[in-house]
mmCIF file of N, CA and C in Angstrom:
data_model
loop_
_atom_site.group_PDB
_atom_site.id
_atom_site.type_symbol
_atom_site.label_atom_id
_atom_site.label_comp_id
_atom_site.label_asym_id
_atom_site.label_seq_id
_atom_site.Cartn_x
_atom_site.Cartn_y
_atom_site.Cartn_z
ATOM 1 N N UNK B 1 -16.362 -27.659 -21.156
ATOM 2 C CA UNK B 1 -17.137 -26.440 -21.194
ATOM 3 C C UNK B 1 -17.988 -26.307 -19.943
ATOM 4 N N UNK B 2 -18.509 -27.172 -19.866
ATOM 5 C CA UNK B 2 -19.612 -27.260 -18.261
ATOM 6 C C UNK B 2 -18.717 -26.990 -16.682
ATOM 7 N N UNK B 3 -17.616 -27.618 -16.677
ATOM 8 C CA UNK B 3 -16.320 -27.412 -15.729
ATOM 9 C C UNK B 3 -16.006 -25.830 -16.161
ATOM 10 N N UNK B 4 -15.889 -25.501 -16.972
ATOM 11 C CA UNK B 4 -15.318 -24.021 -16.971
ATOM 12 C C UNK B 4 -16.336 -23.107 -16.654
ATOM 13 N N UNK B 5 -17.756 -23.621 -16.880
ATOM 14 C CA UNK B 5 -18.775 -22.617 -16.369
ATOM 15 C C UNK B 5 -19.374 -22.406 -14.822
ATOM 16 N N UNK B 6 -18.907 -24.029 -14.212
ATOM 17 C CA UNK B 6 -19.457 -24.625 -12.932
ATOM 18 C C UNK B 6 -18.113 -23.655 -12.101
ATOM 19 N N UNK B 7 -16.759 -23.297 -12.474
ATOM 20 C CA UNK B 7 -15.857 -22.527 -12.031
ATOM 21 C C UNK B 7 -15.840 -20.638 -12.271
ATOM 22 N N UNK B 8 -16.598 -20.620 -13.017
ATOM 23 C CA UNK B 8 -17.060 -19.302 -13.225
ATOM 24 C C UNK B 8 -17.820 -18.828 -12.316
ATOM 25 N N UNK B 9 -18.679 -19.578 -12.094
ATOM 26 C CA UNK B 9 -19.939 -19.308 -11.114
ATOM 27 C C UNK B 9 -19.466 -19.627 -9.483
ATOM 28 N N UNK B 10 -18.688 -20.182 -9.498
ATOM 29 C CA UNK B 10 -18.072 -20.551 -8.033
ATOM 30 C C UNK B 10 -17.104 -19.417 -8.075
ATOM 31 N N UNK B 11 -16.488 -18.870 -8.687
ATOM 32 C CA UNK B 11 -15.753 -17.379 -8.596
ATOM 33 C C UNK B 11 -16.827 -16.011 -8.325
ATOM 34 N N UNK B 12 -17.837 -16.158 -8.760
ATOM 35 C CA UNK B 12 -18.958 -14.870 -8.684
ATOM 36 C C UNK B 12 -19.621 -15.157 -7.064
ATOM 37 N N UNK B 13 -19.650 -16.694 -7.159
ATOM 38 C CA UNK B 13 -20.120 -16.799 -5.743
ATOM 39 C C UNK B 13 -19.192 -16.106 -4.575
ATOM 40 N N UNK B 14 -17.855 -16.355 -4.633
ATOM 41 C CA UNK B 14 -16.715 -15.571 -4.063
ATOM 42 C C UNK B 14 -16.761 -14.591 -3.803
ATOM 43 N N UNK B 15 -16.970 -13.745 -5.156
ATOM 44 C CA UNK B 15 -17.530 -12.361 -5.389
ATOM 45 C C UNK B 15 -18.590 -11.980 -4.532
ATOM 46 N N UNK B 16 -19.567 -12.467 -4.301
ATOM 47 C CA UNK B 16 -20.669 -11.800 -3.894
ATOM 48 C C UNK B 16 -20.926 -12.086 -2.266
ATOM 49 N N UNK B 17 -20.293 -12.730 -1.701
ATOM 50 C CA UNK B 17 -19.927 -12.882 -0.262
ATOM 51 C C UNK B 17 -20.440 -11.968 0.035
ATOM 52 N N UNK B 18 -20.952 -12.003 1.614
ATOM 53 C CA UNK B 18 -21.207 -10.658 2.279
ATOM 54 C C UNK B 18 -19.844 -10.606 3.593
ATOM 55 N N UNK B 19 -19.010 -10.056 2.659
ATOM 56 C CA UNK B 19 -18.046 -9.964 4.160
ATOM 57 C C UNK B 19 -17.933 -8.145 4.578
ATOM 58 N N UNK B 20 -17.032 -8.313 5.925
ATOM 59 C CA UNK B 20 -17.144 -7.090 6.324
ATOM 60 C C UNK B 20 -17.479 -5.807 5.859
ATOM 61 N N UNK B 21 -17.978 -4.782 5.976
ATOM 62 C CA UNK B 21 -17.603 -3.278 5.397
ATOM 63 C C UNK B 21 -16.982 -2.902 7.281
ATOM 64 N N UNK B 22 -16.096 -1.600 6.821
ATOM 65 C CA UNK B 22 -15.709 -1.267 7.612
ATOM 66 C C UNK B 22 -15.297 -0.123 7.305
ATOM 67 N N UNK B 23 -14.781 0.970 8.135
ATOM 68 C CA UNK B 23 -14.753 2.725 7.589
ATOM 69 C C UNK B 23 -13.079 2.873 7.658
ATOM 70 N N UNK B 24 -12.699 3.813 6.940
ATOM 71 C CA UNK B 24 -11.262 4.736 7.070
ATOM 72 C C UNK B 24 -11.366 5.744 7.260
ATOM 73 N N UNK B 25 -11.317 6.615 8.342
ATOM 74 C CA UNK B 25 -11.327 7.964 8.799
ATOM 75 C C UNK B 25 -9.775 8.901 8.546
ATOM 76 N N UNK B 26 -9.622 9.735 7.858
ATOM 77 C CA UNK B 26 -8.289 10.048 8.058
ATOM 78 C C UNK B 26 -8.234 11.835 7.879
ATOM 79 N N UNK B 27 -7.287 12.620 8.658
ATOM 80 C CA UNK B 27 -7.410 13.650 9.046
ATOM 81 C C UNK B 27 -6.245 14.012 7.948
ATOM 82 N N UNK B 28 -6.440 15.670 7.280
ATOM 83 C CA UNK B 28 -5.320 15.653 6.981
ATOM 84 C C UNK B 28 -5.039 16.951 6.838
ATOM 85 N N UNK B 29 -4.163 17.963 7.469
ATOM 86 C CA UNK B 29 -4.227 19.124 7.742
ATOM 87 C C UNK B 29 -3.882 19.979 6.031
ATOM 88 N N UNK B 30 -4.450 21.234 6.625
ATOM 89 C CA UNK B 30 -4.067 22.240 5.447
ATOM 90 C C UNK B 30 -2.603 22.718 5.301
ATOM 91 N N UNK B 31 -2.123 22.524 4.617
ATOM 92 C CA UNK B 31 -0.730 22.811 4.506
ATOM 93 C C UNK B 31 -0.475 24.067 4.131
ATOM 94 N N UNK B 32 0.976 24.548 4.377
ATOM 95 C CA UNK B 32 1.186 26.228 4.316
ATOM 96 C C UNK B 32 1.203 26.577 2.589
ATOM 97 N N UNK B 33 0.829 27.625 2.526
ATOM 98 C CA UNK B 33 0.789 28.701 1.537
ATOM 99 C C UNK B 33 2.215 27.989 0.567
ATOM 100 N N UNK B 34 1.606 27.415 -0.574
ATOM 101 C CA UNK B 34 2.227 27.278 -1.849
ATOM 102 C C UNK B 34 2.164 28.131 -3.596
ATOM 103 N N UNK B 35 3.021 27.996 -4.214
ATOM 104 C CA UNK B 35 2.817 28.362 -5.287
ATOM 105 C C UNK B 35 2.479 27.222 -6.400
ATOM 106 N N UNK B 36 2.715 25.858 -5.775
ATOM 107 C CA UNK B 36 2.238 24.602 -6.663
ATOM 108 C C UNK B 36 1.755 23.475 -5.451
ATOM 109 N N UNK B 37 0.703 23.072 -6.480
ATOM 110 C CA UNK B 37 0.645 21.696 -5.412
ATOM 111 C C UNK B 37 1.440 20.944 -4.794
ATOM 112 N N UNK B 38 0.752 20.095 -3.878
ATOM 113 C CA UNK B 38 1.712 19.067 -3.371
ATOM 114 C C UNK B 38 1.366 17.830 -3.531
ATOM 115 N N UNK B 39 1.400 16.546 -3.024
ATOM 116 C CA UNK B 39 1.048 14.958 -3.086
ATOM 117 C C UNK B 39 1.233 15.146 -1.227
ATOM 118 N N UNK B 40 0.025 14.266 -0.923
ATOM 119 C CA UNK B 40 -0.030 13.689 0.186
ATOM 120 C C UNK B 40 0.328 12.116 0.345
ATOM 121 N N UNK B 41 1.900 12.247 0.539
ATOM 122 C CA UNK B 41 2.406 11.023 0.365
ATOM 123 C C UNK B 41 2.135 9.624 1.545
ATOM 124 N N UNK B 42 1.736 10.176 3.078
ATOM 125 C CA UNK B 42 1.331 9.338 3.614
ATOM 126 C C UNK B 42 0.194 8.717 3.383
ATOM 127 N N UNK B 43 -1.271 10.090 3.428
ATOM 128 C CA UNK B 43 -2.414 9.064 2.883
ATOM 129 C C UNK B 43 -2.098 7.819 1.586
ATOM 130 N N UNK B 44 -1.087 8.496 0.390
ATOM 131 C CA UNK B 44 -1.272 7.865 -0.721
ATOM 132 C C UNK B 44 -1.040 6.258 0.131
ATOM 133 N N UNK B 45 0.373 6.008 0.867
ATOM 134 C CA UNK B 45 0.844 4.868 1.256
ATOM 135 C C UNK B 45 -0.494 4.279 1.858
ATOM 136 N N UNK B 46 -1.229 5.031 3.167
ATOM 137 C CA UNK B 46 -1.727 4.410 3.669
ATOM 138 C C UNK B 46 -3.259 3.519 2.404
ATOM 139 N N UNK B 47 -3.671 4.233 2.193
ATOM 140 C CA UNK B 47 -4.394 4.035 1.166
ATOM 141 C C UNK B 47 -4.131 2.812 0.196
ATOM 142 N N UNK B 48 -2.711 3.042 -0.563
ATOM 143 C CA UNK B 48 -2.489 1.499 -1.122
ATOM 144 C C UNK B 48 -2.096 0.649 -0.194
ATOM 145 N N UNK B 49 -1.815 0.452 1.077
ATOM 146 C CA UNK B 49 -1.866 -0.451 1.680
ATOM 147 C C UNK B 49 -3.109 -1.186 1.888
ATOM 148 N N UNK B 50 -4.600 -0.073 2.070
ATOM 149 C CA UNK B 50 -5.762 -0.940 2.347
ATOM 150 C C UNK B 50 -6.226 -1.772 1.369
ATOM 151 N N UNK B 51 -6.056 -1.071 -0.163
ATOM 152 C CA UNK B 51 -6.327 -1.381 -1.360
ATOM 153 C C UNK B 51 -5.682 -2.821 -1.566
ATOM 154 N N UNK B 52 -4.669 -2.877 -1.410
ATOM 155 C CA UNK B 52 -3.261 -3.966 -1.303
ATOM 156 C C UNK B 52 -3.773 -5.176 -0.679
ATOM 157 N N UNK B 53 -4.583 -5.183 0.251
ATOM 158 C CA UNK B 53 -4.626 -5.931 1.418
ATOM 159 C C UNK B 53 -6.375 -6.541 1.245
ATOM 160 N N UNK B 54 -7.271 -6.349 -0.483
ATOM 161 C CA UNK B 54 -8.174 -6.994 -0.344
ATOM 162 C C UNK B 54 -9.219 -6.243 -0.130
ATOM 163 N N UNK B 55 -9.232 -4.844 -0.227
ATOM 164 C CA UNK B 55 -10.604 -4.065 0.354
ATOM 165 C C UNK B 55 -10.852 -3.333 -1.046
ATOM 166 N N UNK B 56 -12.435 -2.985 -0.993
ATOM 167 C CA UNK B 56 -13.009 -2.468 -2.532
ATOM 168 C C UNK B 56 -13.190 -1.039 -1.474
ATOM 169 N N UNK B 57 -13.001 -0.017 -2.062
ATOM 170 C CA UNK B 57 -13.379 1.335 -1.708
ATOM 171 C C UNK B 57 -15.478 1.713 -2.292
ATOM 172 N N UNK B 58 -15.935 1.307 -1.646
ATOM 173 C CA UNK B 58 -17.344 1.802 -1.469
ATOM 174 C C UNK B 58 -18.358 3.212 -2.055
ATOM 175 N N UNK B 59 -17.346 4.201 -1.292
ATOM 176 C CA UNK B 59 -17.723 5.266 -0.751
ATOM 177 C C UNK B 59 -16.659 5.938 -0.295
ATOM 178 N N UNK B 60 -16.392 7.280 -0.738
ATOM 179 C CA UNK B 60 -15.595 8.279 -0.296
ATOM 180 C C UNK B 60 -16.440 9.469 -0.226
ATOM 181 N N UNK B 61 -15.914 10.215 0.902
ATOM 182 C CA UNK B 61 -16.513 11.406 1.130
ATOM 183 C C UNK B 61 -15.076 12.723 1.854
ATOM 184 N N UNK B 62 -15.837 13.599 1.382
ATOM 185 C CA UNK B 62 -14.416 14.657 2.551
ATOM 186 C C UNK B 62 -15.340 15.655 3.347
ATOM 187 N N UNK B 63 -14.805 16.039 3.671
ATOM 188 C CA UNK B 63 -15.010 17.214 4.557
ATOM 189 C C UNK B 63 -14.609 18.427 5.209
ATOM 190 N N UNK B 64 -13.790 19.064 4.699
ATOM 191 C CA UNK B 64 -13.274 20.369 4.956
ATOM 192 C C UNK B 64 -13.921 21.096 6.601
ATOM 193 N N UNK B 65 -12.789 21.636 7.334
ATOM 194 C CA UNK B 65 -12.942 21.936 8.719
ATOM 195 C C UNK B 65 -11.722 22.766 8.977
ATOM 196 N N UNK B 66 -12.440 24.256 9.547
ATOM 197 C CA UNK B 66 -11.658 25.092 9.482
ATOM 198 C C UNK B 66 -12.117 25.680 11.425
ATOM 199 N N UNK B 67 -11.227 25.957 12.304
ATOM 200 C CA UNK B 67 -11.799 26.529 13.348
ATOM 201 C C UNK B 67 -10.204 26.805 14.181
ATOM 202 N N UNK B 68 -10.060 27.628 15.021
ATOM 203 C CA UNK B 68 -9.215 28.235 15.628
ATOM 204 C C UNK B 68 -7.888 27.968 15.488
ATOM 205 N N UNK B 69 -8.354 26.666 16.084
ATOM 206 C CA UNK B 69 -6.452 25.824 15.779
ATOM 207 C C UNK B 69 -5.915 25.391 14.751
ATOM 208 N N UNK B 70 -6.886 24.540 14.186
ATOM 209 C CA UNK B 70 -6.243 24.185 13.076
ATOM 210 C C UNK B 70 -7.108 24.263 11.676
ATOM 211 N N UNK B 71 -7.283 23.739 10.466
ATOM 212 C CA UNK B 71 -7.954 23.011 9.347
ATOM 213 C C UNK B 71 -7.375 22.906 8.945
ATOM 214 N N UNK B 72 -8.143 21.367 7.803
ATOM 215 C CA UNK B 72 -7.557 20.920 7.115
ATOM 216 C C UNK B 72 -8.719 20.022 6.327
ATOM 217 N N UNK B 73 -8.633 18.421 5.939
ATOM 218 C CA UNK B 73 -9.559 17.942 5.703
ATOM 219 C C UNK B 73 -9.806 16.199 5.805
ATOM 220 N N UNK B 74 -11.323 16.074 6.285
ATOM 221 C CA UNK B 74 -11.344 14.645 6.671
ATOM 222 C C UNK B 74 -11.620 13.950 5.339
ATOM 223 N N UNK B 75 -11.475 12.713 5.288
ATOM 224 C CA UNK B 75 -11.503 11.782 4.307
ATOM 225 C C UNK B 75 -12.330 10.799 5.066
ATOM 226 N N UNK B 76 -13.075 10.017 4.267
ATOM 227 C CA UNK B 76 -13.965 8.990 4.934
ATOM 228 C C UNK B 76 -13.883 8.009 4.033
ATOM 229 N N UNK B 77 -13.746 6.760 4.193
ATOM 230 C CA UNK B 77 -13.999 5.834 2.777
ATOM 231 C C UNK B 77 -14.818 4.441 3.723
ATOM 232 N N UNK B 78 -15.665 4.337 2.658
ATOM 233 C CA UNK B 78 -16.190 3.055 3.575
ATOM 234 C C UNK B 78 -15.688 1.683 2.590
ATOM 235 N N UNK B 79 -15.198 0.889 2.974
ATOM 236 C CA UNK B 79 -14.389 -0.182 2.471
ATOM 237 C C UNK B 79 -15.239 -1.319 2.574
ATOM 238 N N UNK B 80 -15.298 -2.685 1.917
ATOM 239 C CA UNK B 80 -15.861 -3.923 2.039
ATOM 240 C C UNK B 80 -14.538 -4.811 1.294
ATOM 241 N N UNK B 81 -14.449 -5.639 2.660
ATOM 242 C CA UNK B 81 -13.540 -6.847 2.498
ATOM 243 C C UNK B 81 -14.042 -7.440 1.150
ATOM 244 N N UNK B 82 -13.088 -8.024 0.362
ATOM 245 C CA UNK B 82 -13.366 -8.651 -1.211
ATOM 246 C C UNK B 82 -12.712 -10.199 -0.566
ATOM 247 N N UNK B 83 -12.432 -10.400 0.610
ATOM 248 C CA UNK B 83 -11.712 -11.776 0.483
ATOM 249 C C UNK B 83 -11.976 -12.277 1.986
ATOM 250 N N UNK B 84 -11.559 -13.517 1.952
ATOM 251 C CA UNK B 84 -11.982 -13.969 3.588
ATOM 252 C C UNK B 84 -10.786 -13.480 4.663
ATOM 253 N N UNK B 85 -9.469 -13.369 3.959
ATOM 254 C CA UNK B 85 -8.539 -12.894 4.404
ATOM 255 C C UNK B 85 -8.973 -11.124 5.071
ATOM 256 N N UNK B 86 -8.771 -10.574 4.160
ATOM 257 C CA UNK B 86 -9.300 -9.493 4.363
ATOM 258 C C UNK B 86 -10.187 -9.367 5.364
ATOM 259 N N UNK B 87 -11.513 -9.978 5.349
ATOM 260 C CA UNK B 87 -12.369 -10.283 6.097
ATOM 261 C C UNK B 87 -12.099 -9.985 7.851
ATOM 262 N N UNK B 88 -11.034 -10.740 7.998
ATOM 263 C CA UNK B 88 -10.009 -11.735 9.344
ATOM 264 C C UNK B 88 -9.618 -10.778 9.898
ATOM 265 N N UNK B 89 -9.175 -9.438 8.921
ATOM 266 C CA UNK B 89 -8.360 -8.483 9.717
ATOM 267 C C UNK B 89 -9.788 -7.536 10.693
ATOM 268 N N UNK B 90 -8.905 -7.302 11.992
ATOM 269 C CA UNK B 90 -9.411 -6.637 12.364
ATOM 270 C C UNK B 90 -9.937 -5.166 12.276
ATOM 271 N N UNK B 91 -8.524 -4.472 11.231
ATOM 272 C CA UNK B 91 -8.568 -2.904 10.545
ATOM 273 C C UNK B 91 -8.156 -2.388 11.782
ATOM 274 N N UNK B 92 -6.936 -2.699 12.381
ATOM 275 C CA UNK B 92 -6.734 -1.735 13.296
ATOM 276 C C UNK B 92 -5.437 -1.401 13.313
ATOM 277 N N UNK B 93 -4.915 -0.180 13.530
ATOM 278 C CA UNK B 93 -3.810 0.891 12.838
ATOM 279 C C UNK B 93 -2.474 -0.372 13.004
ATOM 280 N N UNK B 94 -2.944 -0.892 14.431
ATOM 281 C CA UNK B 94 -1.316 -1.825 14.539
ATOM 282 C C UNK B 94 -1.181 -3.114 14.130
ATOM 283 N N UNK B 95 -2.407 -3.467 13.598
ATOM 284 C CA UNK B 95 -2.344 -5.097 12.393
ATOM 285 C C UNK B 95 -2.131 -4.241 10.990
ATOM 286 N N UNK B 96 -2.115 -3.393 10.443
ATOM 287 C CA UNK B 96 -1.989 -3.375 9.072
ATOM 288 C C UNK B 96 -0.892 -1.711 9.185
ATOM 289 N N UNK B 97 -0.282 -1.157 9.998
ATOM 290 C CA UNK B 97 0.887 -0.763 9.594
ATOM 291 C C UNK B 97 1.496 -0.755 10.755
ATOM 292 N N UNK B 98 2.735 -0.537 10.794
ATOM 293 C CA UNK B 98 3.915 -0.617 11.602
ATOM 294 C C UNK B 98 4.039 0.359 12.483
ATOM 295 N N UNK B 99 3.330 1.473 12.362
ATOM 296 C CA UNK B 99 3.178 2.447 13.459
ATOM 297 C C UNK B 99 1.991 2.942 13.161
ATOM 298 N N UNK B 100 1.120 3.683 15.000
ATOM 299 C CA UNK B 100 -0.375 4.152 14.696
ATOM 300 C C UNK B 100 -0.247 4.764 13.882
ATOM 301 N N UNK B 101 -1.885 4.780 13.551
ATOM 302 C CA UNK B 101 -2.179 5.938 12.619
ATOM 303 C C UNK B 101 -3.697 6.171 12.747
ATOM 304 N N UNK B 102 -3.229 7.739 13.462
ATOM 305 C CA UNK B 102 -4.669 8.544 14.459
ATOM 306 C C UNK B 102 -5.694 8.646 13.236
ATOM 307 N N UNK B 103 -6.999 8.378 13.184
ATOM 308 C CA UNK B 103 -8.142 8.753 12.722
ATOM 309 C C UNK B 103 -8.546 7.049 12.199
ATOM 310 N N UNK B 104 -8.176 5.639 12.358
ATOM 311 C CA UNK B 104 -8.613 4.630 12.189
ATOM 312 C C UNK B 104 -9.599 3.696 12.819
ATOM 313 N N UNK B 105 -11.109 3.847 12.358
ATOM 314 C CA UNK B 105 -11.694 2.981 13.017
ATOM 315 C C UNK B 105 -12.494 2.579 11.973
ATOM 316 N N UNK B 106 -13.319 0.938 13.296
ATOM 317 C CA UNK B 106 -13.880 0.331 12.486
ATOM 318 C C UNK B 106 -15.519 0.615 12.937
ATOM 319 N N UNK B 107 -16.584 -0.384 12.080
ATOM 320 C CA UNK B 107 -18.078 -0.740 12.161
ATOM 321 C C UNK B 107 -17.719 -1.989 11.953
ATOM 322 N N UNK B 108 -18.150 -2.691 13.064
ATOM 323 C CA UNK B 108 -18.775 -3.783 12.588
ATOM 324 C C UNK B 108 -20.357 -4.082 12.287
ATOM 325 N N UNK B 109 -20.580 -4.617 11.305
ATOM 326 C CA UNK B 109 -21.790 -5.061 10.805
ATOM 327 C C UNK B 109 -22.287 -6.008 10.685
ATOM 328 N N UNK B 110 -21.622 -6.857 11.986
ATOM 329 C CA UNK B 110 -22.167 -8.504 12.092
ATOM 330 C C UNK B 110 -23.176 -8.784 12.662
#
């Protein structure tokens, strides 16, 4: 019983790490005139990839932006590494997918 509690508490300690936070910026235009919704199938991917890879989602925010050329809408999520792995990565478009991907940066908060 004392071993299972002394391992409980060494898991919360895990838990409560202060590792990275770091941001996801992602752009995502207004799409043409429908009669039904759609799915934004890249964010979805990109998204479970960060999720996938050890990060707690924080904070989300959007932002709608409309001006000459284009609109559409920003996404913001502020993320905190849950693992040391996680931690390690740098968060940059060409360590965690296979091709860029415009609107990715980080904060560091070390």
């Amino acid at each position: 019983m004392i071993k299972k509690l002394l391992f409980s508490s060494e898991k919360e300690k895990e838990k409560e790490k202060d590792y990275k936070i770091q941001t996801f910026t992602y752009f995502i235009p207004s799409p043409p005139a429908r009669k039904t919704g759609y799915r934004e199938k890249e964010f979805d991917k990109i998204t479970y990839e960060i999720l996938n890879r050890g990060y707690k989602i924080i904070d989300l925010k959007t932002q709608a932006t409309t001006n000459a050329t284009s609109s559409g809408m920003w996404v913001i999520f502020l993320l905190k590494a849950l693992n040391e792995n996680a931690s390690l990565l740098d968060f940059t478009s060409e360590e965690i997918f296979s091709e860029p991907v415009e609107g990715l940066y980080q904060i560091d908060h070390e």
